[in-house]
Short mmCIF file of C-alpha atoms in Angstrom, two decimals:
data_model
loop_
_atom_site.label_atom_id
_atom_site.label_comp_id
_atom_site.label_asym_id
_atom_site.label_seq_id
_atom_site.Cartn_x
_atom_site.Cartn_y
_atom_site.Cartn_z
CA MET A 226 -37.78 0.92 -0.03
CA LEU A 227 -36.39 -0.30 -3.25
CA GLU A 228 -33.57 2.16 -3.33
CA LEU A 229 -29.98 1.99 -4.31
CA SER A 230 -29.03 3.51 -1.02
CA SER A 231 -25.62 3.73 0.50
CA SER A 232 -25.95 -0.01 0.71
CA PRO A 233 -26.73 -1.06 -2.83
CA ALA A 234 -28.19 -4.36 -1.82
CA SER A 235 -31.09 -2.54 -0.28
CA SER A 236 -32.42 -1.87 -3.71
CA LEU A 237 -32.38 -5.46 -4.72
CA LEU A 238 -35.36 -7.58 -3.96
CA PHE A 239 -35.94 -11.13 -4.80
CA SER A 240 -37.53 -11.54 -8.22
CA LEU A 241 -40.52 -13.27 -6.78
CA LEU A 242 -41.24 -10.47 -4.39
CA SER A 243 -42.26 -8.00 -7.03
CA ALA A 244 -44.66 -10.43 -8.55
CA LYS A 245 -46.34 -11.33 -5.31
CA LYS A 246 -45.98 -8.38 -3.04
CA ALA A 247 -48.94 -6.06 -2.70
CA HIS A 248 -48.38 -2.34 -2.48
CA GLY A 249 -47.36 -1.28 0.96
CA SER A 250 -47.35 -4.76 2.38
CA SER A 251 -44.41 -6.04 4.27
CA THR A 252 -42.53 -9.09 3.24
CA PHE A 253 -40.40 -11.16 5.47
CA ALA A 254 -37.11 -12.88 5.04
CA ALA A 255 -35.93 -14.80 8.01
CA LEU A 256 -33.55 -17.51 8.94
CA ARG A 257 -34.89 -19.75 11.62
CA CYS A 258 -32.19 -21.16 13.84
CA PRO A 259 -32.49 -24.61 15.32
CA ASN A 260 -33.54 -23.08 18.61
CA GLY A 261 -36.41 -21.39 16.86
CA SER A 262 -35.08 -17.84 16.80
CA VAL A 263 -35.63 -16.03 13.59
CA PHE A 264 -32.94 -14.63 11.35
CA SER A 265 -34.47 -11.99 9.17
CA ILE A 266 -33.17 -9.61 6.54
CA THR A 267 -34.97 -6.32 6.62
CA PHE A 268 -35.41 -3.93 3.75
CA SER A 269 -37.08 -0.61 3.70
CA GLN A 270 -40.62 -0.86 2.54
CA ALA A 271 -41.78 1.03 -0.49
CA ARG A 272 -44.49 0.76 -2.99
CA ASP A 273 -43.40 -1.06 -6.03
CA ARG A 274 -43.64 1.27 -8.97
CA GLY A 275 -43.41 -1.33 -11.62
CA ARG A 276 -39.70 -1.78 -11.12
CA THR A 277 -38.40 -5.23 -11.33
CA SER A 278 -37.25 -6.49 -8.02
CA LEU A 279 -33.85 -7.96 -7.68
CA PRO A 280 -32.01 -10.42 -5.55
CA THR A 281 -29.83 -8.95 -2.89
CA ILE A 282 -26.13 -9.20 -2.52
CA ARG A 283 -26.83 -10.47 0.97
CA GLU A 284 -29.35 -12.97 -0.28
CA ALA A 285 -26.95 -14.08 -2.97
CA PHE A 286 -24.25 -14.48 -0.36
CA LEU A 287 -26.50 -16.29 2.09
CA GLN A 288 -27.89 -18.47 -0.66
CA MET A 289 -24.40 -19.36 -1.75
CA CYS A 290 -23.73 -20.44 1.82
CA ASN A 291 -26.91 -22.50 1.62
CA LEU A 292 -28.48 -20.50 4.38
CA PRO A 293 -32.18 -19.87 4.07
CA VAL A 294 -33.33 -16.33 4.29
CA ARG A 295 -36.60 -14.58 5.03
CA VAL A 296 -36.95 -11.11 3.58
CA VAL A 297 -38.74 -8.36 5.50
CA CYS A 298 -39.67 -4.93 4.29
CA ARG A 299 -40.09 -2.10 6.76
CA ALA A 300 -40.49 1.60 6.33
CA ASN A 301 -38.21 2.38 9.24
CA ALA A 302 -35.54 -0.11 8.31
CA GLU A 303 -32.79 2.51 8.14
CA TYR A 304 -33.49 3.45 11.73
CA MET A 305 -33.58 -0.14 12.92
CA SER A 306 -30.20 -0.85 11.44
CA PRO A 307 -27.23 -0.41 13.78
CA SER A 308 -25.27 1.46 11.15
CA GLY A 309 -28.14 3.25 9.47
CA LYS A 310 -27.67 1.18 6.36
CA VAL A 311 -30.00 -1.35 4.86
CA PRO A 312 -30.37 -4.20 4.51
CA PHE A 313 -29.35 -5.77 7.74
CA ILE A 314 -29.83 -9.22 9.16
CA HIS A 315 -31.50 -10.12 12.38
CA VAL A 316 -30.59 -13.40 14.04
CA GLY A 317 -32.08 -14.14 17.40
CA ASN A 318 -31.24 -11.06 19.40
CA GLN A 319 -28.34 -9.93 17.23
CA VAL A 320 -28.52 -7.39 14.47
CA VAL A 321 -25.77 -7.10 11.90
CA SER A 322 -25.66 -4.70 8.96
CA GLU A 323 -23.50 -4.28 5.87
CA LEU A 324 -21.83 -6.97 3.88
CA GLY A 325 -18.48 -6.99 5.69
CA PRO A 326 -19.85 -7.58 9.18
CA ILE A 327 -22.45 -10.03 7.87
CA VAL A 328 -19.72 -12.08 6.24
CA GLN A 329 -17.76 -12.05 9.51
CA PHE A 330 -20.85 -13.03 11.45
CA VAL A 331 -21.69 -15.90 9.16
CA LYS A 332 -18.06 -16.99 9.28
CA ALA A 333 -18.22 -17.09 13.07
CA LYS A 334 -21.19 -19.43 12.72
CA GLY A 335 -19.06 -21.72 10.67
CA HIS A 336 -19.91 -20.74 7.10
CA SER A 337 -17.39 -19.17 4.83
CA LEU A 338 -17.04 -18.99 1.09
CA SER A 339 -13.40 -18.02 0.99
CA ASP A 340 -11.75 -20.67 3.15
CA GLY A 341 -10.22 -22.34 0.15
CA LEU A 342 -8.28 -19.26 -0.92
CA ASP A 343 -4.65 -18.66 -0.08
CA GLU A 344 -3.36 -15.40 1.38
CA VAL A 345 -2.56 -13.75 -1.91
CA GLN A 346 -5.97 -14.66 -3.33
CA LYS A 347 -7.70 -13.32 -0.24
CA ALA A 348 -5.82 -10.05 -0.66
CA GLU A 349 -6.90 -9.96 -4.28
CA MET A 350 -10.49 -10.67 -3.36
CA LYS A 351 -10.55 -7.82 -0.86
CA ALA A 352 -8.99 -5.50 -3.42
CA TYR A 353 -11.65 -6.33 -6.00
CA MET A 354 -14.40 -5.88 -3.45
CA GLU A 355 -13.05 -2.41 -2.73
CA LEU A 356 -12.95 -1.69 -6.45
CA VAL A 357 -16.60 -2.61 -6.79
CA ASN A 358 -17.54 -0.52 -3.76
CA ASN A 359 -15.43 2.38 -4.91
CA MET A 360 -16.62 2.52 -8.50
CA LEU A 361 -19.92 0.74 -8.95
CA LEU A 362 -21.49 1.67 -5.66
CA THR A 363 -20.48 5.30 -5.93
CA ALA A 364 -21.66 5.43 -9.54
CA GLU A 365 -25.03 3.98 -8.52
CA LEU A 366 -25.37 6.55 -5.77
CA TYR A 367 -24.34 9.32 -8.11
CA LEU A 368 -26.91 8.31 -10.67
CA GLN A 369 -29.62 8.04 -8.10
CA TRP A 370 -28.99 11.20 -6.16
CA CYS A 371 -26.85 13.59 -8.19
CA ASP A 372 -28.34 13.27 -11.64
CA ASP A 373 -31.22 15.76 -11.59
CA VAL A 374 -33.50 14.03 -14.02
CA THR A 375 -33.28 10.67 -12.28
CA VAL A 376 -33.67 12.28 -8.88
CA GLU A 377 -36.89 14.05 -9.80
CA GLU A 378 -38.55 11.27 -11.67
CA ILE A 379 -37.46 8.15 -9.91
CA THR A 380 -35.61 8.60 -6.67
CA HIS A 381 -37.74 11.16 -4.81
CA PRO A 382 -41.04 9.39 -5.46
CA ARG A 383 -39.55 6.04 -4.57
CA TYR A 384 -37.73 7.10 -1.44
CA GLY A 385 -40.65 9.00 -0.09
CA SER A 386 -43.35 6.54 -0.99
CA PRO A 387 -43.99 5.01 2.46
CA TYR A 388 -44.52 8.41 4.01
CA PRO A 389 -47.28 10.98 3.75
CA TRP A 390 -46.70 14.45 2.42
CA PRO A 391 -44.72 16.55 3.45
CA LEU A 392 -42.56 13.97 5.19
CA ASN A 393 -41.77 12.21 1.95
CA ARG A 394 -40.27 15.34 0.39
CA ILE A 395 -38.37 16.32 3.53
CA LEU A 396 -36.78 12.93 4.04
CA SER A 397 -35.80 12.52 0.44
CA TYR A 398 -34.26 15.99 0.28
CA GLN A 399 -32.39 15.26 3.47
CA LYS A 400 -31.03 12.04 2.04
CA GLN A 401 -30.09 13.78 -1.17
CA TRP A 402 -28.22 16.49 0.69
CA GLU A 403 -26.37 13.86 2.71
CA ILE A 404 -25.32 11.90 -0.37
CA ARG A 405 -24.27 15.02 -2.27
CA ARG A 406 -22.12 16.12 0.63
CA LYS A 407 -20.38 12.79 0.59
CA MET A 408 -19.89 12.94 -3.18
CA LYS A 409 -18.32 16.36 -2.82
CA ALA A 410 -15.93 15.11 -0.14
CA ILE A 411 -14.65 12.30 -2.32
CA GLY A 412 -14.43 14.43 -5.44
CA TRP A 413 -17.30 12.99 -7.43
CA ALA A 414 -19.52 16.05 -7.27
CA GLY A 415 -17.62 17.70 -10.08
CA LYS A 416 -17.94 14.73 -12.39
CA SER A 417 -20.29 14.74 -15.30
CA LEU A 418 -22.53 11.82 -16.14
CA GLU A 419 -20.25 10.81 -19.00
CA GLN A 420 -17.27 10.62 -16.69
CA VAL A 421 -19.20 8.49 -14.24
CA LEU A 422 -20.26 6.15 -17.04
CA GLU A 423 -16.66 5.96 -18.18
CA ASP A 424 -15.62 4.96 -14.66
CA VAL A 425 -18.28 2.26 -14.64
CA ASP A 426 -16.99 1.05 -17.98
CA GLN A 427 -13.45 0.90 -16.65
CA CYS A 428 -14.58 -1.05 -13.61
CA CYS A 429 -16.61 -3.49 -15.71
CA GLN A 430 -13.65 -3.95 -18.02
CA ALA A 431 -11.44 -4.81 -15.05
CA LEU A 432 -14.03 -7.26 -13.71
CA SER A 433 -14.49 -8.80 -17.13
CA GLN A 434 -10.75 -9.22 -17.59
CA ARG A 435 -10.42 -10.76 -14.16
CA LEU A 436 -13.30 -13.14 -14.72
CA GLY A 437 -12.11 -14.21 -18.15
CA THR A 438 -13.75 -17.50 -19.08
CA GLN A 439 -13.98 -18.92 -15.56
CA PRO A 440 -17.38 -19.60 -14.02
CA TYR A 441 -16.54 -17.60 -10.86
CA PHE A 442 -13.82 -15.18 -9.90
CA PHE A 443 -11.84 -17.66 -7.86
CA ASN A 444 -11.64 -21.31 -8.77
CA LYS A 445 -14.93 -23.00 -9.47
CA GLN A 446 -16.60 -21.98 -6.23
CA PRO A 447 -18.32 -18.69 -5.59
CA THR A 448 -16.93 -16.33 -2.99
CA GLU A 449 -18.08 -13.10 -1.36
CA LEU A 450 -16.74 -11.25 -4.36
CA ASP A 451 -19.08 -13.17 -6.68
CA ALA A 452 -22.06 -12.31 -4.47
CA LEU A 453 -21.07 -8.64 -4.40
CA VAL A 454 -20.46 -8.36 -8.12
CA PHE A 455 -23.64 -10.25 -8.89
CA GLY A 456 -25.69 -7.99 -6.65
CA HIS A 457 -24.42 -4.83 -8.27
CA LEU A 458 -24.47 -5.99 -11.87
CA PHE A 459 -27.91 -7.52 -11.53
CA THR A 460 -29.27 -4.27 -10.11
CA ILE A 461 -27.75 -2.30 -12.93
CA LEU A 462 -28.98 -4.69 -15.60
CA THR A 463 -32.52 -4.94 -14.37
CA THR A 464 -33.26 -1.50 -12.96
CA GLN A 465 -35.24 0.70 -15.25
CA LEU A 466 -33.97 4.23 -15.28
CA ILE A 467 -34.54 7.17 -17.57
CA THR A 468 -31.94 5.95 -20.01
CA ASP A 469 -30.27 2.63 -20.57
CA GLU A 470 -26.73 3.93 -20.69
CA LEU A 471 -25.63 2.34 -17.44
CA SER A 472 -26.92 -1.10 -18.27
CA GLU A 473 -25.52 -0.81 -21.79
CA LYS A 474 -22.07 -0.36 -20.28
CA VAL A 475 -22.41 -3.66 -18.46
CA LYS A 476 -23.97 -5.43 -21.43
CA ASN A 477 -20.89 -4.67 -23.49
CA TYR A 478 -19.14 -7.41 -21.55
CA GLY A 479 -20.65 -10.75 -22.50
CA ASN A 480 -18.93 -12.75 -19.80
CA LEU A 481 -20.34 -10.51 -17.08
CA THR A 482 -23.93 -10.91 -18.29
CA ALA A 483 -23.37 -14.66 -18.61
CA PHE A 484 -22.02 -14.65 -15.05
CA CYS A 485 -25.14 -12.92 -13.73
CA ARG A 486 -27.41 -15.23 -15.61
CA ARG A 487 -25.58 -18.27 -14.32
CA ILE A 488 -25.80 -17.21 -10.69
CA GLU A 489 -29.41 -16.24 -11.06
CA GLN A 490 -30.27 -19.61 -12.49
CA GLN A 491 -28.28 -21.56 -10.01
CA TYR A 492 -29.21 -19.83 -6.81
CA PHE A 493 -32.53 -18.18 -7.44
CA GLU A 494 -34.62 -19.49 -10.28
CA GLY A 495 -33.57 -23.04 -9.60
CA HIS A 496 -35.50 -22.90 -6.39
CA ASP A 497 -38.76 -21.77 -7.90
CA LYS A 498 -41.79 -23.80 -7.06
CA ASP A 499 -45.51 -23.44 -6.98
CA SER A 500 -47.22 -22.00 -3.95
CA SER A 501 -49.32 -25.00 -3.19
CA ALA A 502 -47.07 -26.57 -0.58
CA THR A 503 -48.92 -27.15 2.65
CA ALA A 504 -47.70 -26.54 6.16
CA SER A 505 -47.14 -30.22 6.73
CA ALA A 506 -45.14 -30.54 3.60
CA ARG A 507 -43.07 -27.64 4.83
CA CYS A 508 -42.58 -29.36 8.16
CA ALA A 509 -41.53 -32.52 6.44
CA LYS A 510 -39.08 -30.57 4.38
CA ARG A 511 -37.87 -28.82 7.48
CA ASP A 512 -36.91 -32.17 8.93
CA GLN A 513 -34.85 -32.83 5.90
CA CYS A 514 -33.04 -29.56 6.30
CA CYS A 515 -29.37 -29.33 6.72
CA GLN A 516 -28.27 -29.38 10.31
CA LEU A 517 -28.63 -25.66 10.71
CA ASN A 518 -32.30 -25.95 9.76
CA TRP A 519 -32.91 -22.41 8.60
CA LYS A 520 -35.95 -21.49 6.57
CA MET A 521 -36.67 -18.91 3.95
CA GLU A 522 -40.27 -17.74 3.59
CA LEU A 523 -41.84 -15.56 0.97
CA ASN A 524 -45.44 -14.62 0.39
CA SER A 525 -47.53 -17.72 -0.34
CA CYS A 526 -44.78 -19.14 -2.46
CA SER A 527 -42.75 -22.03 -1.18
CA LEU A 528 -39.33 -22.57 -2.56
CA LEU A 529 -37.73 -25.83 -1.66
CA SER A 530 -34.11 -26.35 -2.22
CA ASP A 531 -32.21 -29.56 -2.27
CA LEU A 532 -30.52 -28.40 0.88
CA GLY A 533 -33.81 -27.93 2.56
CA PHE A 534 -34.95 -24.39 2.84
CA THR A 535 -38.35 -22.98 2.04
CA MET A 536 -39.55 -19.54 1.01
CA GLU A 537 -42.97 -18.06 1.66
CA LEU A 538 -44.16 -14.52 1.34
CA ASN A 539 -46.53 -13.56 4.16
CA PHE B 258 -5.54 12.69 -2.32
CA ARG B 259 -3.95 13.52 -5.59
CA ASN B 260 -0.65 11.95 -4.84
CA ALA B 261 2.15 13.60 -6.66
CA GLY B 262 4.63 11.04 -5.46
CA ALA B 263 2.78 8.39 -7.42
CA ARG B 264 2.79 10.52 -10.52
CA GLY B 265 6.49 11.32 -10.21
CA ALA B 266 7.28 7.67 -9.69
CA TYR B 267 5.17 6.59 -12.65
CA ALA B 268 6.83 9.09 -14.91
CA LYS B 269 10.22 7.82 -13.84
CA PHE B 270 9.21 4.24 -14.43
CA ALA B 271 7.91 4.96 -17.89
CA GLY B 272 10.98 6.94 -18.79
CA ALA B 273 9.11 10.09 -19.56
CA PRO B 274 11.29 13.17 -19.45
CA LEU B 275 9.65 14.92 -16.59
CA ILE B 276 10.69 18.05 -14.86
CA VAL B 277 9.14 18.31 -11.46
CA ASN B 278 8.60 21.86 -10.39
CA THR B 279 7.95 22.25 -6.76
CA ILE B 280 4.64 23.96 -6.72
CA ASN B 281 5.06 27.32 -5.17
CA ASN B 282 1.89 28.92 -6.21
CA SER B 283 -1.31 27.03 -5.81
CA TRP B 284 -3.24 29.85 -7.41
CA SER B 285 -1.88 28.94 -10.77
CA SER B 286 -3.45 25.55 -10.87
CA PRO B 287 -7.10 25.72 -11.88
CA LYS B 288 -8.70 24.58 -8.68
CA ALA B 289 -5.74 24.68 -6.31
CA ASP B 290 -5.40 21.10 -7.33
CA VAL B 291 -1.85 20.02 -7.66
CA PRO B 292 0.07 18.45 -9.15
CA VAL B 293 -0.60 19.62 -12.60
CA LEU B 294 0.94 18.25 -15.73
CA ILE B 295 1.64 20.80 -18.39
CA SER B 296 2.63 19.52 -21.77
CA GLU B 297 2.84 22.07 -24.54
CA ASP B 298 -0.42 23.83 -24.10
CA ILE B 299 -2.41 21.15 -22.44
CA VAL B 300 -3.02 21.29 -18.73
CA ILE B 301 -4.16 18.16 -16.95
CA SER B 302 -4.81 17.94 -13.27
CA GLN B 303 -6.17 14.61 -12.12
CA PRO B 304 -4.10 11.54 -11.40
CA ALA B 305 -5.92 9.08 -13.60
CA LYS B 306 -6.01 11.58 -16.46
CA ILE B 307 -2.34 12.36 -16.05
CA LEU B 308 -1.53 8.68 -16.22
CA ASN B 309 -3.73 8.25 -19.27
CA PHE B 310 -2.07 11.21 -20.93
CA LEU B 311 1.38 9.79 -20.35
CA ARG B 312 0.20 6.48 -21.74
CA LYS B 313 -1.14 8.07 -24.89
CA GLN B 314 2.17 9.81 -25.40
CA ARG B 315 3.56 6.29 -25.37
CA TYR B 316 5.25 6.48 -22.02
CA ASN B 317 3.67 3.34 -20.75
CA ALA B 318 4.96 1.42 -17.79
CA ASP B 319 2.21 -1.17 -18.10
CA TYR B 320 3.04 -2.29 -21.59
CA GLU B 321 3.90 -5.81 -20.67
CA LEU B 322 1.07 -6.46 -18.29
CA SER B 323 -1.63 -8.95 -19.14
CA ALA B 324 -5.28 -7.93 -19.10
CA LYS B 325 -5.77 -9.59 -15.73
CA GLN B 326 -2.80 -7.77 -14.26
CA GLY B 327 -4.21 -4.51 -15.54
CA ALA B 328 -7.47 -5.31 -13.78
CA ASP B 329 -5.57 -6.20 -10.60
CA THR B 330 -3.89 -2.79 -10.78
CA LEU B 331 -7.23 -1.01 -10.68
CA ALA B 332 -8.44 -3.18 -7.85
CA TYR B 333 -5.40 -2.58 -5.68
CA ILE B 334 -5.50 1.14 -6.34
CA ALA B 335 -9.12 1.12 -5.15
CA LEU B 336 -8.02 -0.79 -2.05
CA LEU B 337 -5.35 1.82 -1.33
CA GLU B 338 -7.80 4.69 -1.73
CA GLU B 339 -10.46 3.12 0.45
CA LYS B 340 -8.36 1.65 3.23
CA LEU B 341 -5.05 3.44 3.39
CA LEU B 342 -5.94 6.93 2.32
CA PRO B 343 -8.12 7.90 5.31
CA ALA B 344 -5.34 6.94 7.71
CA LEU B 345 -2.78 8.89 5.67
CA LEU B 346 -5.00 11.94 5.62
CA HIS B 347 -5.43 11.61 9.32
CA THR B 348 -1.71 11.24 10.04
CA PHE B 349 -0.78 14.25 7.95
CA TRP B 350 -3.65 16.63 8.35
CA VAL B 351 -5.83 15.77 11.28
CA GLU B 352 -3.60 14.39 14.03
CA ALA B 353 -2.97 17.57 15.98
CA GLU B 354 0.66 17.04 16.92
CA ASN B 355 1.69 15.94 13.46
CA TYR B 356 -0.18 18.71 11.76
CA CYS B 357 1.11 21.50 13.97
CA SER B 358 4.71 20.43 14.18
CA VAL B 359 5.35 19.00 10.72
CA THR B 360 2.72 19.39 8.05
CA LYS B 361 1.58 22.94 8.54
CA PRO B 362 4.98 24.62 8.88
CA TRP B 363 6.36 22.72 5.94
CA PHE B 364 3.37 23.39 3.72
CA ALA B 365 3.09 27.01 4.71
CA SER B 366 6.74 27.55 3.93
CA ARG B 367 6.20 26.39 0.37
CA ILE B 368 3.35 28.63 -0.60
CA PRO B 369 3.16 32.41 -0.86
CA PHE B 370 2.20 34.56 2.06
CA PRO B 371 -1.53 35.22 2.04
CA LEU B 372 -2.29 31.69 0.97
CA SER B 373 -0.13 30.18 3.69
CA LEU B 374 -2.45 31.55 6.34
CA TYR B 375 -5.49 29.99 4.85
CA LEU B 376 -4.73 26.95 2.73
CA PRO B 377 -3.25 24.54 5.30
CA GLY B 378 -6.23 25.06 7.57
CA LYS B 379 -8.59 24.51 4.69
CA MET B 380 -6.87 21.30 3.69
CA SER B 381 -6.95 20.09 7.25
CA ARG B 382 -10.67 20.74 7.51
CA GLU B 383 -11.32 19.04 4.19
CA ALA B 384 -9.33 16.01 5.26
CA LEU B 385 -11.30 15.69 8.48
CA ASN B 386 -14.53 16.22 6.59
CA ARG B 387 -13.69 13.51 4.14
CA ILE B 388 -12.79 11.05 6.85
CA LEU B 389 -15.96 11.70 8.81
CA LEU B 390 -18.25 11.60 5.79
CA THR B 391 -16.86 8.42 4.33
CA ARG B 392 -16.09 6.51 7.49
CA GLY B 393 -17.81 8.25 10.30
CA GLY B 394 -21.35 6.93 10.26
CA PRO B 395 -22.92 4.87 13.06
CA PRO B 396 -22.02 2.63 14.90
CA LEU B 397 -18.90 4.79 15.19
CA TYR B 398 -20.03 7.87 17.01
CA SER B 399 -16.90 9.62 18.20
CA LEU B 400 -13.78 10.73 16.40
CA THR B 401 -11.63 8.39 18.49
CA GLU B 402 -13.66 5.39 17.38
CA VAL B 403 -13.40 6.47 13.74
CA GLU B 404 -9.66 6.96 14.13
CA ALA B 405 -9.24 3.53 15.67
CA GLN B 406 -11.18 1.98 12.81
CA ILE B 407 -9.29 3.75 10.03
CA TYR B 408 -5.92 2.81 11.50
CA ARG B 409 -7.07 -0.79 11.83
CA ASP B 410 -8.09 -0.74 8.18
CA ALA B 411 -4.81 0.87 7.15
CA LYS B 412 -2.78 -1.74 8.98
CA GLU B 413 -4.83 -4.50 7.38
CA CYS B 414 -4.26 -2.89 3.98
CA LEU B 415 -0.51 -2.78 4.58
CA ASN B 416 -0.58 -6.46 5.57
CA LEU B 417 -2.48 -7.31 2.37
CA LEU B 418 0.03 -5.39 0.27
CA SER B 419 2.89 -7.15 1.98
CA LYS B 420 1.33 -10.53 1.29
CA ARG B 421 0.73 -9.62 -2.31
CA LEU B 422 4.29 -8.37 -2.82
CA GLY B 423 5.84 -11.40 -1.18
CA THR B 424 9.49 -11.69 -2.11
CA SER B 425 9.39 -10.20 -5.58
CA GLN B 426 11.00 -6.92 -6.38
CA PHE B 427 7.89 -5.26 -7.76
CA PHE B 428 4.25 -6.17 -7.78
CA PHE B 429 4.27 -7.64 -11.26
CA GLY B 430 7.67 -9.18 -11.74
CA ASN B 431 10.93 -7.34 -12.20
CA THR B 432 9.83 -4.11 -13.79
CA PRO B 433 7.82 -1.44 -12.04
CA THR B 434 4.34 -0.57 -13.23
CA THR B 435 1.52 1.81 -12.41
CA LEU B 436 0.63 -0.15 -9.31
CA ASP B 437 4.17 0.14 -8.00
CA ALA B 438 4.01 3.87 -8.58
CA PHE B 439 0.77 4.20 -6.64
CA VAL B 440 1.87 2.02 -3.77
CA PHE B 441 5.15 3.90 -3.59
CA GLY B 442 3.32 7.19 -3.66
CA PHE B 443 1.21 6.15 -0.69
CA LEU B 444 3.91 4.41 1.30
CA ALA B 445 6.91 6.67 0.85
CA PRO B 446 5.55 9.58 2.91
CA VAL B 447 4.59 7.26 5.73
CA TYR B 448 7.96 5.59 5.59
CA LYS B 449 10.19 8.62 5.36
CA VAL B 450 8.56 11.51 7.09
CA CYS B 451 9.43 11.90 10.74
CA PHE B 452 6.30 12.50 12.71
CA PRO B 453 5.83 12.75 16.43
CA ARG B 454 2.90 10.33 16.27
CA VAL B 455 3.93 7.39 14.16
CA GLN B 456 1.78 4.33 14.70
CA LEU B 457 1.37 3.67 11.00
CA GLN B 458 5.07 4.09 10.36
CA GLU B 459 5.89 1.60 13.09
CA HIS B 460 3.54 -0.92 11.56
CA LEU B 461 5.04 -0.34 8.13
CA LYS B 462 8.56 -0.83 9.41
CA GLU B 463 7.58 -4.30 10.60
CA LEU B 464 6.70 -5.24 7.03
CA THR B 465 10.23 -5.54 5.77
CA ASN B 466 9.38 -6.35 2.18
CA LEU B 467 7.43 -3.10 1.80
CA CYS B 468 10.33 -1.11 3.29
CA ARG B 469 12.72 -2.81 0.93
CA PHE B 470 10.35 -1.98 -1.94
CA CYS B 471 10.38 1.74 -1.06
CA ASP B 472 14.13 1.82 -0.59
CA ASP B 473 14.71 0.12 -3.93
CA ILE B 474 12.61 2.63 -5.80
CA LEU B 475 14.17 5.57 -4.01
CA THR B 476 17.68 4.49 -4.80
CA CYS B 477 17.04 3.36 -8.36
CA TYR B 478 14.71 6.03 -9.63
CA PHE B 479 15.20 9.09 -7.54
CA LYS B 480 18.92 9.51 -7.44
CA LEU B 481 18.80 13.30 -7.58
CA THR B 482 17.47 13.66 -4.08
CA VAL B 483 18.80 11.68 -1.22
CA THR B 484 16.49 12.61 1.57
CA GLY B 485 12.82 12.18 2.10
CA LYS B 486 12.41 15.88 1.44
CA PHE B 487 11.64 15.43 -2.19
CA TYR B 488 8.72 13.26 -1.41
CA PHE B 489 7.73 15.57 1.27
CA SER B 490 7.32 18.33 -1.21
CA SER B 491 5.72 16.36 -3.97
CA THR B 492 3.37 14.49 -1.72
CA PHE B 493 2.17 17.44 0.25
CA SER B 494 1.15 19.31 -2.81
CA HIS B 495 -2.19 17.67 -3.04
CA VAL B 496 -5.75 18.56 -2.38
#
């Protein structure tokens, strides 16, 4: 489901998906290892209600590592995940969820975005990632599950959409109760919407000040922090809610919107191509793949990157 | 974890004339949420708001920080709250030996009679609740696994702080700032309080630059009290 769940990336789908995906169909994202096993990212499946779909933090991260990804949507994704959080990645017979473990996993396979950083910079990167999780993620959850208007009009219908009545209402109330309990434990339950928006503003201000005029947060290369920030900000900017207050807060900072645009162009739109590629063309491209030879497939739309991965939506 | 130690330290750094009253009646604060800053007729009770208030009154310890350093401050505070705080809560309020022999008697002795029977238990339950809700999901299914994970995270956080501090006196040069106050507020209790179960304290003592940091602040800014007791009192008065 396209929800800003406890893992915000679960609400972000690739921009092409919304255009191509039929209601209730499942879409796949998989990485195919050289030995043929498939590495897939699974999202919860939900009917698209005219929301724009968004790239994932995970996809952004994996794309930045030049690893092809196949996106899958499933209604029971939360149950498939080892930690109950979506999205998660599936490589061969291993399943890894949440950004931290995925980064570790990919690092163990020999890909890392933060190798060039020294110790102090790594500490800083981790601190900023916690800031984003602490403020932006919690604010997104608050808005989705604790703001009554949004809950009624957007979240309940969306969360419950793959299920028949009364299951849809039961599950969404259960999720709401769970999130509200957590908010109460960390002290956010007593906050008003204005206070939450102020916190988001403070966080964006910090990110904007840290980014300054650089292209990425550290040096000229993207790191996990860039993927994380991009995922969150892109969701906020492109998700249609009842009001635009949240996205307005982000839009106040020109360098952040430029940052999102830049990453989107470089790692997502730049790989757009028509859907007319044939299987043989895909095979030929596969041969040209980088030595890891992983593929990304989206529904009838092939995306070929210079580094050799393709996307088709089944 | 409304850390009064951080607030006290910040006020000292900024030179604000602050009188710290040991809270002896939690009823008086609006939601049993201490500490509370009372200036003239205004009552403020949350850490960020208290810091903002002090800043507006022009007691600002961050005056000379650049924008980027200000942003770094927020980021590190978030790191402390996410990674270090659960382990602190656990050490003080959940770990049975620590709680029964140190925290509860001390806390109960500072608050009036009927409340002393009820409030420590409540705070202990809330601490456990918070830890389980924020960190306790699958694949960690038992409390021991959660505990192991939060202590791992806390030790990693301490290592990161140590790397960031390096050999300088404070986090941003030679004058203390908000970040120093927060870090001090979190570290001082771990450093000074004598608990039966002390794994975090042992780890902290290996990071000599952080110990030196705490000692420096204690000797320079808190001359009135010479033992850890002051921090004991100010740090325990939190929700």
